[in-house]
Short mmCIF file of C-alpha atoms in Angstrom, two decimals:
data_model
loop_
_atom_site.label_atom_id
_atom_site.label_comp_id
_atom_site.label_asym_id
_atom_site.label_seq_id
_atom_site.Cartn_x
_atom_site.Cartn_y
_atom_site.Cartn_z
CA UNK A 29 -21.93 -9.01 53.38
CA UNK A 30 -25.01 -11.14 53.01
CA UNK A 31 -26.94 -8.98 55.48
CA UNK A 32 -25.89 -5.76 53.73
CA UNK A 33 -26.89 -7.12 50.32
CA UNK A 34 -30.29 -8.08 51.66
CA UNK A 35 -30.87 -4.58 53.00
CA UNK A 36 -29.83 -3.06 49.69
CA UNK A 37 -32.23 -5.30 47.82
CA UNK A 38 -35.12 -4.09 49.97
CA UNK A 39 -34.46 -0.43 49.20
CA UNK A 40 -36.89 1.14 46.74
CA UNK A 41 -34.24 2.68 44.50
CA UNK A 42 -36.75 3.74 41.82
CA UNK A 43 -38.75 5.82 44.28
CA UNK A 44 -35.56 7.59 45.33
CA UNK A 45 -34.93 8.80 41.79
CA UNK A 46 -35.67 12.48 41.00
CA UNK A 47 -39.24 13.38 40.10
CA UNK A 48 -38.36 14.21 36.52
CA UNK A 49 -37.06 10.63 36.09
CA UNK A 50 -40.36 9.30 37.43
CA UNK A 51 -42.23 11.40 34.90
CA UNK A 52 -39.97 10.11 32.15
CA UNK A 53 -40.68 6.50 33.16
CA UNK A 54 -44.44 7.08 33.18
CA UNK A 55 -44.33 8.82 29.81
CA UNK A 56 -43.12 5.58 28.17
CA UNK A 57 -46.09 3.60 29.50
CA UNK A 58 -49.61 3.49 28.17
CA UNK A 59 -51.98 5.68 30.16
CA UNK A 60 -53.76 2.63 31.61
CA UNK A 61 -50.45 1.08 32.74
CA UNK A 62 -49.21 4.37 34.15
CA UNK A 63 -52.31 4.63 36.33
CA UNK A 64 -51.71 1.07 37.61
CA UNK A 65 -48.45 2.27 39.20
CA UNK A 66 -50.57 3.98 41.86
CA UNK A 67 -50.72 0.64 43.73
CA UNK A 68 -46.93 0.33 44.03
CA UNK A 69 -46.63 2.44 47.16
CA UNK A 70 -48.05 5.47 48.90
CA UNK A 71 -45.50 7.73 47.19
CA UNK A 72 -46.62 6.49 43.76
CA UNK A 73 -50.34 6.85 44.38
CA UNK A 74 -50.75 10.14 42.53
CA UNK A 75 -47.67 10.30 40.32
CA UNK A 76 -49.68 9.35 37.24
CA UNK A 77 -51.65 12.58 37.58
CA UNK A 78 -48.60 14.43 36.27
CA UNK A 79 -48.99 12.82 32.82
CA UNK A 80 -49.32 15.37 30.05
CA UNK A 81 -50.25 12.83 27.36
CA UNK A 82 -53.44 10.85 27.96
CA UNK A 83 -54.28 8.04 25.55
CA UNK A 84 -57.42 6.29 26.78
CA UNK A 85 -59.02 3.12 25.42
CA UNK A 86 -62.31 2.03 26.92
CA UNK A 87 -62.58 -1.22 28.90
CA UNK A 88 -65.57 -3.54 28.63
CA UNK A 89 -67.30 -2.10 31.69
CA UNK A 90 -68.85 1.25 30.77
CA UNK A 91 -69.52 2.37 34.35
CA UNK A 92 -65.90 1.77 35.39
CA UNK A 93 -64.70 3.73 32.40
CA UNK A 94 -66.95 6.66 33.32
CA UNK A 95 -65.44 6.61 36.80
CA UNK A 96 -61.99 6.34 35.23
CA UNK A 97 -62.50 9.45 33.08
CA UNK A 98 -63.97 11.42 35.95
CA UNK A 99 -61.04 10.46 38.15
CA UNK A 100 -58.54 11.68 35.59
CA UNK A 101 -60.22 15.03 35.08
CA UNK A 102 -60.60 15.73 38.78
CA UNK A 103 -57.36 14.47 40.39
CA UNK A 104 -54.70 15.79 38.06
CA UNK A 105 -51.65 17.46 39.64
CA UNK A 106 -50.81 19.60 36.58
CA UNK A 107 -53.04 22.37 35.24
CA UNK A 108 -52.64 21.40 31.57
CA UNK A 109 -52.94 18.44 29.19
CA UNK A 110 -50.61 18.32 26.21
CA UNK A 111 -52.42 15.55 24.32
CA UNK A 112 -55.74 13.80 24.92
CA UNK A 113 -56.64 10.86 22.69
CA UNK A 114 -59.86 8.96 23.24
CA UNK A 115 -60.73 5.60 21.67
CA UNK A 116 -64.26 4.30 22.20
CA UNK A 117 -64.93 0.90 20.68
CA UNK A 118 -68.39 0.73 22.19
CA UNK A 119 -71.32 3.09 21.96
CA UNK A 120 -71.55 5.72 24.67
CA UNK A 121 -74.18 8.37 25.12
CA UNK A 122 -73.39 11.56 23.26
CA UNK A 123 -73.92 13.66 26.38
CA UNK A 124 -71.31 11.62 28.26
CA UNK A 125 -68.69 12.04 25.54
CA UNK A 126 -69.46 15.74 25.27
CA UNK A 127 -68.95 16.15 29.05
CA UNK A 128 -65.51 14.47 28.78
CA UNK A 129 -64.50 16.80 25.95
CA UNK A 130 -65.71 19.78 27.96
CA UNK A 131 -63.63 18.65 30.95
CA UNK A 132 -60.28 18.28 29.15
CA UNK A 133 -60.64 21.67 27.47
CA UNK A 134 -60.32 23.23 30.92
CA UNK A 135 -56.78 21.84 31.17
CA UNK A 136 -55.36 24.10 28.45
CA UNK A 137 -55.24 21.20 26.05
CA UNK A 138 -52.83 21.40 23.10
CA UNK A 139 -53.82 18.31 21.08
CA UNK A 140 -57.26 16.67 21.00
CA UNK A 141 -57.66 13.42 19.04
CA UNK A 142 -61.18 12.02 18.75
CA UNK A 143 -60.72 9.91 15.63
CA UNK A 144 -61.90 6.59 17.05
CA UNK A 145 -65.35 7.17 18.47
CA UNK A 146 -68.51 5.31 17.43
CA UNK A 147 -71.11 7.66 18.95
CA UNK A 148 -73.61 9.12 16.45
CA UNK A 149 -73.70 12.09 16.42
CA UNK A 150 -71.44 14.03 18.82
CA UNK A 151 -71.96 17.75 19.10
CA UNK A 152 -68.68 19.42 19.91
CA UNK A 153 -68.95 21.91 22.79
CA UNK A 154 -68.75 25.53 21.64
CA UNK A 155 -65.89 26.26 24.04
CA UNK A 156 -63.53 23.98 22.10
CA UNK A 157 -63.57 26.43 19.20
CA UNK A 158 -62.42 29.23 21.48
CA UNK A 159 -59.60 27.23 23.08
CA UNK A 160 -56.53 29.45 22.66
CA UNK A 161 -54.09 26.70 23.71
CA UNK A 162 -55.29 24.17 21.11
CA UNK A 163 -52.67 23.35 18.44
CA UNK A 164 -53.94 20.05 16.97
CA UNK A 165 -57.56 19.00 16.48
CA UNK A 166 -58.57 15.64 14.98
CA UNK A 167 -62.20 14.62 14.66
CA UNK A 168 -63.19 11.38 12.95
CA UNK A 169 -64.20 7.75 13.29
CA UNK A 170 -67.40 5.87 12.56
CA UNK A 171 -69.60 8.51 14.08
CA UNK A 172 -70.50 11.97 12.84
CA UNK A 173 -69.51 15.16 14.59
CA UNK A 174 -71.55 18.31 14.50
CA UNK A 175 -69.69 21.60 14.44
CA UNK A 176 -72.03 24.32 15.70
CA UNK A 177 -72.57 27.76 14.30
CA UNK A 178 -70.57 29.73 16.83
CA UNK A 179 -67.79 32.26 17.25
CA UNK A 180 -64.42 30.73 16.42
CA UNK A 181 -61.09 31.79 17.89
CA UNK A 182 -58.21 29.32 17.54
CA UNK A 183 -55.09 31.51 17.24
CA UNK A 184 -52.60 28.67 17.85
CA UNK A 185 -54.22 25.86 15.86
CA UNK A 186 -51.70 24.36 13.41
CA UNK A 187 -53.26 21.02 12.38
CA UNK A 188 -56.96 20.43 11.67
CA UNK A 189 -58.22 17.03 10.51
CA UNK A 190 -61.94 16.51 10.02
CA UNK A 191 -63.61 13.28 8.94
CA UNK A 192 -67.37 12.75 8.51
CA UNK A 193 -68.13 16.14 10.02
CA UNK A 194 -71.50 17.83 9.71
CA UNK A 195 -71.53 21.61 9.48
CA UNK A 196 -74.64 23.23 10.86
CA UNK A 197 -74.09 26.30 8.68
CA UNK A 198 -72.79 26.83 5.14
CA UNK A 199 -70.25 29.35 6.45
CA UNK A 200 -69.00 27.19 9.35
CA UNK A 201 -65.83 25.89 7.69
CA UNK A 202 -64.92 29.31 6.31
CA UNK A 203 -65.30 30.82 9.77
CA UNK A 204 -63.22 28.04 11.30
CA UNK A 205 -60.38 28.62 8.83
CA UNK A 206 -60.42 32.40 9.11
CA UNK A 207 -60.11 32.15 12.90
CA UNK A 208 -57.06 29.88 12.64
CA UNK A 209 -54.46 32.36 11.49
CA UNK A 210 -51.54 29.95 12.12
CA UNK A 211 -53.08 26.85 10.52
CA UNK A 212 -50.50 24.83 8.55
CA UNK A 213 -52.30 21.55 7.77
CA UNK A 214 -55.94 20.94 6.83
CA UNK A 215 -57.41 17.49 6.09
CA UNK A 216 -61.05 17.12 5.02
CA UNK A 217 -62.04 13.46 4.63
CA UNK A 218 -65.50 12.36 3.52
CA UNK A 219 -66.43 15.94 2.82
CA UNK A 220 -70.08 15.94 1.77
CA UNK A 221 -70.49 19.48 0.50
CA UNK A 222 -71.76 19.43 -3.10
CA UNK A 223 -71.79 23.09 -4.17
CA UNK A 224 -68.71 25.19 -3.42
CA UNK A 225 -65.87 24.56 -1.02
CA UNK A 226 -63.79 27.61 -0.13
CA UNK A 227 -60.32 27.14 1.37
CA UNK A 228 -58.75 30.49 2.14
CA UNK A 229 -55.71 30.69 4.39
CA UNK A 230 -52.57 32.81 4.37
CA UNK A 231 -50.65 30.27 6.50
CA UNK A 232 -51.76 26.88 5.12
CA UNK A 233 -48.95 24.60 3.85
CA UNK A 234 -50.66 21.18 3.54
CA UNK A 235 -54.16 20.57 2.18
CA UNK A 236 -55.82 17.16 1.74
CA UNK A 237 -59.40 16.84 0.50
CA UNK A 238 -61.31 13.61 -0.02
CA UNK A 239 -64.76 14.27 -1.49
CA UNK A 240 -67.72 11.99 -1.00
CA UNK A 241 -71.15 12.20 -2.55
CA UNK A 242 -74.00 9.76 -2.99
CA UNK A 243 -75.30 11.51 -6.11
CA UNK A 244 -73.78 10.54 -9.46
CA UNK A 245 -72.28 13.25 -11.68
CA UNK A 246 -72.75 15.99 -9.11
CA UNK A 247 -70.66 19.08 -9.78
CA UNK A 248 -68.40 20.37 -7.02
CA UNK A 249 -66.57 23.68 -7.18
CA UNK A 250 -63.41 24.01 -5.11
CA UNK A 251 -61.81 27.42 -4.63
CA UNK A 252 -58.34 27.47 -3.08
CA UNK A 253 -56.57 30.68 -2.06
CA UNK A 254 -53.44 29.74 -0.11
CA UNK A 255 -50.19 31.51 -1.06
CA UNK A 256 -48.06 29.39 1.32
CA UNK A 257 -49.49 26.03 0.19
CA UNK A 258 -46.78 23.47 -0.59
CA UNK A 259 -48.68 20.16 -0.74
CA UNK A 260 -52.14 19.46 -2.20
CA UNK A 261 -53.89 16.09 -2.26
CA UNK A 262 -57.33 16.02 -3.85
CA UNK A 263 -59.40 12.88 -4.24
CA UNK A 264 -62.91 11.64 -4.89
CA UNK A 265 -64.32 8.14 -4.58
CA UNK A 266 -67.32 8.75 -6.81
CA UNK A 267 -68.16 9.89 -10.33
CA UNK A 268 -68.39 13.63 -10.10
CA UNK A 269 -67.32 16.67 -12.06
CA UNK A 270 -64.84 18.82 -10.19
CA UNK A 271 -64.14 22.43 -10.98
CA UNK A 272 -60.90 23.63 -9.41
CA UNK A 273 -60.23 27.34 -9.06
CA UNK A 274 -56.95 28.50 -7.57
CA UNK A 275 -55.43 31.81 -6.57
CA UNK A 276 -51.93 32.57 -5.34
CA UNK A 277 -50.57 29.02 -5.47
CA UNK A 278 -47.05 30.37 -5.85
CA UNK A 279 -45.38 27.97 -3.36
CA UNK A 280 -46.88 24.62 -4.32
CA UNK A 281 -44.35 21.85 -5.06
CA UNK A 282 -46.20 18.53 -4.51
CA UNK A 283 -49.63 17.65 -5.95
CA UNK A 284 -51.65 14.41 -5.77
CA UNK A 285 -54.79 14.19 -7.93
CA UNK A 286 -56.84 11.05 -7.44
CA UNK A 287 -60.16 11.75 -9.14
CA UNK A 288 -62.45 9.48 -11.13
CA UNK A 289 -63.78 12.24 -13.34
CA UNK A 290 -62.64 15.78 -14.00
CA UNK A 291 -63.98 18.75 -15.86
CA UNK A 292 -61.54 18.96 -18.77
CA UNK A 293 -60.97 22.71 -18.96
CA UNK A 294 -60.71 23.00 -15.19
CA UNK A 295 -57.93 20.47 -14.68
CA UNK A 296 -55.92 21.79 -17.64
CA UNK A 297 -56.14 25.30 -16.23
CA UNK A 298 -55.21 24.08 -12.76
CA UNK A 299 -52.11 22.24 -14.00
CA UNK A 300 -51.18 25.26 -16.10
CA UNK A 301 -51.31 27.43 -12.99
CA UNK A 302 -48.91 25.19 -11.06
CA UNK A 303 -46.65 24.15 -13.95
CA UNK A 304 -43.78 26.50 -13.01
CA UNK A 305 -43.48 25.50 -9.34
CA UNK A 306 -44.58 21.88 -8.94
CA UNK A 307 -41.77 19.34 -8.40
CA UNK A 308 -43.73 16.14 -7.67
CA UNK A 309 -46.98 15.10 -9.33
CA UNK A 310 -49.23 12.06 -8.81
CA UNK A 311 -52.06 11.42 -11.28
CA UNK A 312 -54.91 8.90 -11.18
CA UNK A 313 -55.94 6.82 -14.24
CA UNK A 314 -58.46 9.04 -16.01
CA UNK A 315 -56.56 12.30 -15.68
CA UNK A 316 -54.06 11.64 -18.48
CA UNK A 317 -56.89 10.67 -20.79
CA UNK A 318 -58.69 13.87 -19.88
CA UNK A 319 -55.59 16.00 -20.41
CA UNK A 320 -54.86 14.71 -23.89
CA UNK A 321 -58.41 13.94 -24.99
CA UNK A 322 -58.39 16.56 -27.72
CA UNK A 323 -55.48 16.81 -30.12
CA UNK A 324 -55.57 20.60 -29.89
CA UNK A 325 -55.26 20.61 -26.11
CA UNK A 326 -52.37 22.81 -25.05
CA UNK A 327 -50.35 21.64 -22.08
CA UNK A 328 -47.44 23.72 -20.80
CA UNK A 329 -44.01 22.38 -19.99
CA UNK A 330 -43.20 21.52 -16.36
CA UNK A 331 -39.57 22.66 -16.08
CA UNK A 332 -39.14 21.91 -12.36
CA UNK A 333 -41.05 18.65 -12.11
CA UNK A 334 -38.67 15.81 -11.22
CA UNK A 335 -41.03 13.14 -9.83
CA UNK A 336 -44.06 11.68 -11.61
CA UNK A 337 -46.33 8.92 -10.30
CA UNK A 338 -48.99 7.60 -12.68
CA UNK A 339 -51.62 4.92 -12.14
CA UNK A 340 -52.25 2.90 -15.28
CA UNK A 341 -55.72 1.40 -15.42
CA UNK A 342 -57.92 2.07 -18.44
CA UNK A 343 -56.03 5.06 -19.81
CA UNK A 344 -53.95 4.46 -22.91
CA UNK A 345 -50.18 4.38 -22.60
CA UNK A 346 -49.82 6.89 -25.43
CA UNK A 347 -51.16 9.50 -23.02
CA UNK A 348 -48.29 8.69 -20.69
CA UNK A 349 -45.78 9.33 -23.45
CA UNK A 350 -47.51 12.63 -24.22
CA UNK A 351 -47.14 13.57 -20.56
CA UNK A 352 -43.46 12.62 -20.49
CA UNK A 353 -42.80 14.88 -23.47
CA UNK A 354 -43.69 17.98 -21.42
CA UNK A 355 -41.43 17.02 -18.50
CA UNK A 356 -37.91 17.90 -19.70
CA UNK A 357 -36.18 17.42 -16.34
CA UNK A 358 -37.97 14.39 -14.87
CA UNK A 359 -35.73 12.26 -12.65
CA UNK A 360 -38.07 9.71 -11.04
CA UNK A 361 -40.82 7.88 -12.96
CA UNK A 362 -43.22 5.60 -11.06
CA UNK A 363 -45.91 3.49 -12.73
CA UNK A 364 -48.58 1.78 -10.65
CA UNK A 365 -50.62 -1.02 -12.22
CA UNK A 366 -53.72 -2.62 -10.77
CA UNK A 367 -53.35 -6.13 -12.15
CA UNK A 368 -57.08 -6.77 -11.73
CA UNK A 369 -57.96 -4.15 -14.36
CA UNK A 370 -56.78 -4.13 -17.92
CA UNK A 371 -54.74 -1.47 -19.67
CA UNK A 372 -55.52 -0.69 -23.28
CA UNK A 373 -52.65 -1.72 -25.50
CA UNK A 374 -50.81 0.96 -27.38
CA UNK A 375 -48.51 0.65 -30.37
CA UNK A 376 -46.79 3.85 -29.28
CA UNK A 377 -44.40 1.88 -27.10
CA UNK A 378 -42.67 0.21 -30.04
CA UNK A 379 -43.39 2.61 -32.89
CA UNK A 380 -40.03 3.92 -34.06
CA UNK A 381 -41.69 6.88 -35.77
CA UNK A 382 -42.79 8.38 -32.44
CA UNK A 383 -40.24 10.64 -30.80
CA UNK A 384 -38.82 9.36 -27.53
CA UNK A 385 -39.51 11.81 -24.69
CA UNK A 386 -36.45 13.91 -23.91
CA UNK A 387 -36.55 13.13 -20.18
CA UNK A 388 -36.06 9.40 -20.85
CA UNK A 389 -32.88 9.98 -22.79
CA UNK A 390 -31.38 12.69 -20.64
CA UNK A 391 -32.70 12.91 -17.07
CA UNK A 392 -34.71 9.92 -15.72
CA UNK A 393 -32.46 8.24 -13.14
CA UNK A 394 -34.94 6.10 -11.20
CA UNK A 395 -37.74 3.92 -12.56
CA UNK A 396 -40.34 2.20 -10.37
CA UNK A 397 -42.90 -0.28 -11.72
CA UNK A 398 -45.38 -1.26 -9.02
CA UNK A 399 -47.66 -4.10 -10.17
CA UNK A 400 -45.66 -5.67 -12.99
CA UNK A 401 -47.50 -8.82 -14.10
CA UNK A 402 -45.60 -10.02 -17.18
CA UNK A 403 -48.59 -9.36 -19.43
CA UNK A 404 -47.70 -8.17 -22.98
CA UNK A 405 -48.33 -4.47 -22.31
CA UNK A 406 -46.21 -4.60 -19.12
CA UNK A 407 -43.39 -6.20 -21.07
CA UNK A 408 -43.65 -3.51 -23.76
CA UNK A 409 -43.54 -0.70 -21.21
CA UNK A 410 -40.55 -2.15 -19.41
CA UNK A 411 -38.63 -2.83 -22.62
CA UNK A 412 -39.35 0.69 -23.87
CA UNK A 413 -37.96 2.29 -20.71
CA UNK A 414 -34.90 0.02 -20.62
CA UNK A 415 -34.16 0.75 -24.26
CA UNK A 416 -34.50 4.53 -24.08
CA UNK A 417 -33.55 5.54 -20.53
CA UNK A 418 -29.91 6.38 -21.16
CA UNK A 419 -28.97 7.71 -17.69
CA UNK A 420 -30.93 5.25 -15.54
CA UNK A 421 -29.30 4.46 -12.18
CA UNK A 422 -31.99 2.65 -10.16
CA UNK A 423 -34.79 0.23 -11.05
CA UNK A 424 -37.37 -1.02 -8.56
CA UNK A 425 -39.96 -3.54 -9.72
CA UNK A 426 -42.78 -5.01 -7.66
CA UNK A 427 -44.00 -8.08 -9.52
CA UNK A 428 -47.35 -9.70 -8.80
CA UNK A 429 -47.28 -13.47 -9.29
CA UNK A 430 -48.27 -16.71 -7.60
CA UNK A 431 -45.57 -18.51 -5.65
CA UNK A 432 -45.08 -21.23 -8.28
CA UNK A 433 -44.30 -18.63 -10.96
CA UNK A 434 -41.97 -16.46 -8.90
CA UNK A 435 -38.74 -18.03 -10.12
CA UNK A 436 -39.69 -17.94 -13.85
CA UNK A 437 -40.78 -14.31 -13.50
CA UNK A 438 -37.56 -13.47 -11.69
CA UNK A 439 -35.50 -15.16 -14.40
CA UNK A 440 -37.29 -13.24 -17.15
CA UNK A 441 -36.92 -9.92 -15.31
CA UNK A 442 -33.25 -10.39 -14.56
CA UNK A 443 -32.64 -11.33 -18.17
CA UNK A 444 -34.30 -8.13 -19.38
CA UNK A 445 -32.61 -5.99 -16.75
CA UNK A 446 -29.18 -7.36 -17.62
CA UNK A 447 -28.96 -4.85 -20.47
CA UNK A 448 -28.24 -2.20 -17.82
CA UNK A 449 -25.41 -3.73 -15.76
CA UNK A 450 -24.53 -0.42 -14.07
CA UNK A 451 -28.04 0.05 -12.65
CA UNK A 452 -28.99 -0.73 -9.09
CA UNK A 453 -31.83 -3.26 -9.34
CA UNK A 454 -34.35 -4.31 -6.71
CA UNK A 455 -37.23 -6.76 -7.29
CA UNK A 456 -40.00 -7.51 -4.80
CA UNK A 457 -42.74 -10.12 -5.21
CA UNK A 458 -46.34 -9.78 -4.06
CA UNK A 459 -48.93 -12.57 -4.07
CA UNK A 460 -51.79 -10.15 -4.65
CA UNK A 461 -52.47 -6.49 -5.38
CA UNK A 462 -53.13 -5.89 -1.68
CA UNK A 463 -49.60 -7.08 -0.80
CA UNK A 464 -47.79 -4.35 -2.72
CA UNK A 465 -44.93 -3.02 -0.64
CA UNK A 466 -43.66 0.47 0.04
CA UNK A 467 -42.15 2.21 -2.98
CA UNK A 468 -38.73 2.82 -1.49
CA UNK A 469 -35.30 1.43 -2.23
#
């Protein structure tokens, strides 16, 4: 028995498993670890070359990494690469990186992720933009990519994410979009264009734009024509005027607007255009003020909107009440407070002469207050909602307080929330604004 057990223990049972099991084992390892299995035995020497997902992070030695990349692109046993992700934490020559990109394209690549590269700049090979197998393309990082003026043909591209990209022609992005007839998601981050941005796509469902400009008060015109668009996120980290023009936004249901400054007539018209279809809306601080700046401003009702997220910084709380009055069927109300910036006090919260928004009395079922700090205006807002929200079922409060004041704050909150014994209540505590937790119950 002892002799038989010893022989069994010397048998390489893993190597005797079917090839598809070997591939499954390798797929759960990092690419670097998978390649290390080549030293296990002669039969394992080239098994790693069957990997379809390559996630490469550079070692300290640049020359060894060059050899490593060249080895991968020349000794593969399969004629295609499903996903290639490259992370370069050190500076490499642009020509070297470009040669690596050129090599993986030859393997009928489906997903190319170059979001963590520090080279400045990297000119993407023309052949990438005629890669018929490509489905996902992500360009970003600390460097800057140059997209050439070339002929585009990406019939199977579904996801395109571009960060800090330089376009060598004004029509480059338009040509890229028009060639991607199956594109479903487009993300433009740190988009520098300052005149007009055209987004035209008959297949696009998700659009995220983050503008960036070093010039103050520059005007940017954005034209969106996407009949299948369902989600739009539009942000700017500078003081600019944004003109939004839309056509055929008949499918949009979720909108996030995070802009410091908006052109008044443009944003009102934009929200009017989407008022019948949108179901979830997120607004940054200055937007409410812009919407209700003039007493004669007409804002339509949003009959299908059931989720509203509002950041409360400088904008007056009376604007929030004005917004709630045009949301007859709102179910989820989320307020986000930056405790490092003050909110202007408003008597509207306790003025009995002002009509309570209909949604508070008849439809709001969930209330989230992210950044509650126990300041007077926070207390007023919370008391107003608790008093008037007649069908409330869930309350989630994220309170910002130092450790020594956590218990007193908790006691005060529980005392106030006790007026709604049937509600589900959750309270989280954060030591600083940066420690805010996820807004989910």
